[in-house]
Short mmCIF file of C-alpha atoms in Angstrom, two decimals:
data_model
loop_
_atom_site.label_atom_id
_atom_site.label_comp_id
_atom_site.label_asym_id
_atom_site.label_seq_id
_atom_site.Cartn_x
_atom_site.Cartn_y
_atom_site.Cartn_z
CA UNK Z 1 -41.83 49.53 113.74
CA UNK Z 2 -42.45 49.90 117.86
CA UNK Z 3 -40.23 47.37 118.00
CA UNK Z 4 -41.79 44.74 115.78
CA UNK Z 5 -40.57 42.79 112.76
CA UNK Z 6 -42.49 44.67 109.97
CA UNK Z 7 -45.43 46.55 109.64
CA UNK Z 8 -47.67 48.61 107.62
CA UNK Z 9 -49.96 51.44 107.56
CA UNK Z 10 -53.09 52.08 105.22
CA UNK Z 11 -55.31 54.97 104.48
CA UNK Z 12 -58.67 54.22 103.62
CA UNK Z 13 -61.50 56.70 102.24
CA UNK Z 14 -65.14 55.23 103.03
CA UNK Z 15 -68.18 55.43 100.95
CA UNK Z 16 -69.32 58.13 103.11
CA UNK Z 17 -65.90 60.55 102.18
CA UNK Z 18 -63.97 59.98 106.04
CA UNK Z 19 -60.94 59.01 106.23
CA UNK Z 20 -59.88 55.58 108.01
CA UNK Z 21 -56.47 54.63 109.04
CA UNK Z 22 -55.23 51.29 109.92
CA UNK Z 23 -52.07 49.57 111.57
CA UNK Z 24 -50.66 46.35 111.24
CA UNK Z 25 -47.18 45.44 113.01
CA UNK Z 26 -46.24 41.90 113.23
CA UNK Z 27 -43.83 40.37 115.67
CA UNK Z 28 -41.79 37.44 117.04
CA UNK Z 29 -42.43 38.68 120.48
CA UNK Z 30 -46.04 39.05 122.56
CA UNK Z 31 -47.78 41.92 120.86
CA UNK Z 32 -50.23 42.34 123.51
CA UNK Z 33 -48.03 45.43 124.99
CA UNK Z 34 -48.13 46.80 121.35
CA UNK Z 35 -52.17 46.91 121.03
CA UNK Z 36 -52.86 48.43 124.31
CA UNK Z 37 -50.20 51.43 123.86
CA UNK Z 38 -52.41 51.96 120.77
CA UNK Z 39 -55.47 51.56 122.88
CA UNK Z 40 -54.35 54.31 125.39
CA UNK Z 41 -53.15 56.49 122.83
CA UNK Z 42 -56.66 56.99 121.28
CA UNK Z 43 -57.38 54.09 118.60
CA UNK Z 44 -60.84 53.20 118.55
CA UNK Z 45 -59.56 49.78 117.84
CA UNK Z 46 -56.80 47.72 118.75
CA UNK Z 47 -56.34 43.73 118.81
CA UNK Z 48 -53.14 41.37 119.57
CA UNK Z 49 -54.21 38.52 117.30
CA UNK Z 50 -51.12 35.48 117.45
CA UNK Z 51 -48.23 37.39 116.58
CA UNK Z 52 -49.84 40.28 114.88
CA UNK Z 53 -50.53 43.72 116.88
CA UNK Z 54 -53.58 45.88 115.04
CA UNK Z 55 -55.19 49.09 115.40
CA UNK Z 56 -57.69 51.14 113.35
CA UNK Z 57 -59.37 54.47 113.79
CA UNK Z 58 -61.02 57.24 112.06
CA UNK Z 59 -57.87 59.10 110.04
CA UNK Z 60 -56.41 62.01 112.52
CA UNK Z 61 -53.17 63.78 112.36
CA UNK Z 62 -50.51 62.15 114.70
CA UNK Z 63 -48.01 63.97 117.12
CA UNK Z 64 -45.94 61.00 117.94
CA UNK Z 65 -45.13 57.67 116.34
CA UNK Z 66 -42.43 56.30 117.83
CA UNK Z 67 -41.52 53.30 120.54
CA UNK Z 68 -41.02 55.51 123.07
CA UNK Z 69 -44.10 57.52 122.52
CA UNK Z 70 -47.00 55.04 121.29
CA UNK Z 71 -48.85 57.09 117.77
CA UNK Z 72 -50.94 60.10 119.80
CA UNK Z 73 -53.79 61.58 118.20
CA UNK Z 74 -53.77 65.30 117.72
CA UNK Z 75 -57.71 65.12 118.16
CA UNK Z 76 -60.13 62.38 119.26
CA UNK Z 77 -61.24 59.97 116.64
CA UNK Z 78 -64.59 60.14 115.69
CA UNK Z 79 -66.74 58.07 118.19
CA UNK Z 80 -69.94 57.84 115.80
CA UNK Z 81 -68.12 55.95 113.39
CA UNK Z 82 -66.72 53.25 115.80
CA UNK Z 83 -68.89 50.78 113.63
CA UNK Z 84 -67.58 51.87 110.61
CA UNK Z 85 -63.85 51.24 111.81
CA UNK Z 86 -65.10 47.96 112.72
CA UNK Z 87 -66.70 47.52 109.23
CA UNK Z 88 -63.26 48.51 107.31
CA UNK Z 89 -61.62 45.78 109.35
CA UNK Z 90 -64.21 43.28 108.48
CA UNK Z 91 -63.17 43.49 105.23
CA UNK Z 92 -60.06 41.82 105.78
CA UNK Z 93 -60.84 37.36 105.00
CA UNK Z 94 -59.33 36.76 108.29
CA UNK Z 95 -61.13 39.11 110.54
CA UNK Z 96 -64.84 38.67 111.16
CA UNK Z 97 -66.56 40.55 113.86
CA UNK Z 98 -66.27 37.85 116.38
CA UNK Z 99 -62.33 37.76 116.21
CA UNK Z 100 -62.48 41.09 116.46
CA UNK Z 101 -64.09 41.06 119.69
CA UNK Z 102 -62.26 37.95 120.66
CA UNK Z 103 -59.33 40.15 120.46
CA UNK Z 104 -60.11 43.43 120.74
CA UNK Z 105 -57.26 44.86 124.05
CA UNK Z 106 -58.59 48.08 126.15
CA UNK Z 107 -56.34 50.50 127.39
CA UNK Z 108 -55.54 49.18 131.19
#
């Protein structure tokens, strides 16, 4: 998966009926490359976190997903529900908002 050791991908539905999506790809390598390709492709959120690359959005259709071509949104994520994205990943017991931040890579 973009050149990483394994990953996965997960579809959430929130309380509120949108659709989340989230993607984890873990490496041996630096992932900070990984999360800002995501980042400039159009994830609301991405982090490089140790040896684990993640980013999460609002659910959109993708036009590419591939390591040449980093996942593309075929529209723009929903920008009001930035906090929810951040909520979903929140969830997770190892991510709290402040690691989040701590971690969080902008498109450069």
């Amino acid at each position: 998966m973009l050149g990483g050791n394994d990953g996965i991908r997960g579809y959430y539905t929130g309380p509120d009926g949108g659709s989340y999506e989230v993607l984890v790809m873990f490496s041996e390598y630096p992932v900070d490359g990984s999360a800002r390709s995501w980042a400039c492709a159009g994830w609301q959120i991405a982090l490089a976190l140790d040896s684990v690359a993640m980013a999460a959005s609002t659910g959109t259709d993708q036009r590419t997903f591939t390591p040449e071509r980093p996942p593309q949104m075929t529209q723009t994520p929903a920008s009001e529900r930035e906090a929810e994205v951040r909520e979903l990943l929140t969830l997770s017991p190892k991510l709290t908002a402040a690691v989040i931040e701590d971690n969080r890579v902008e498109c450069s």
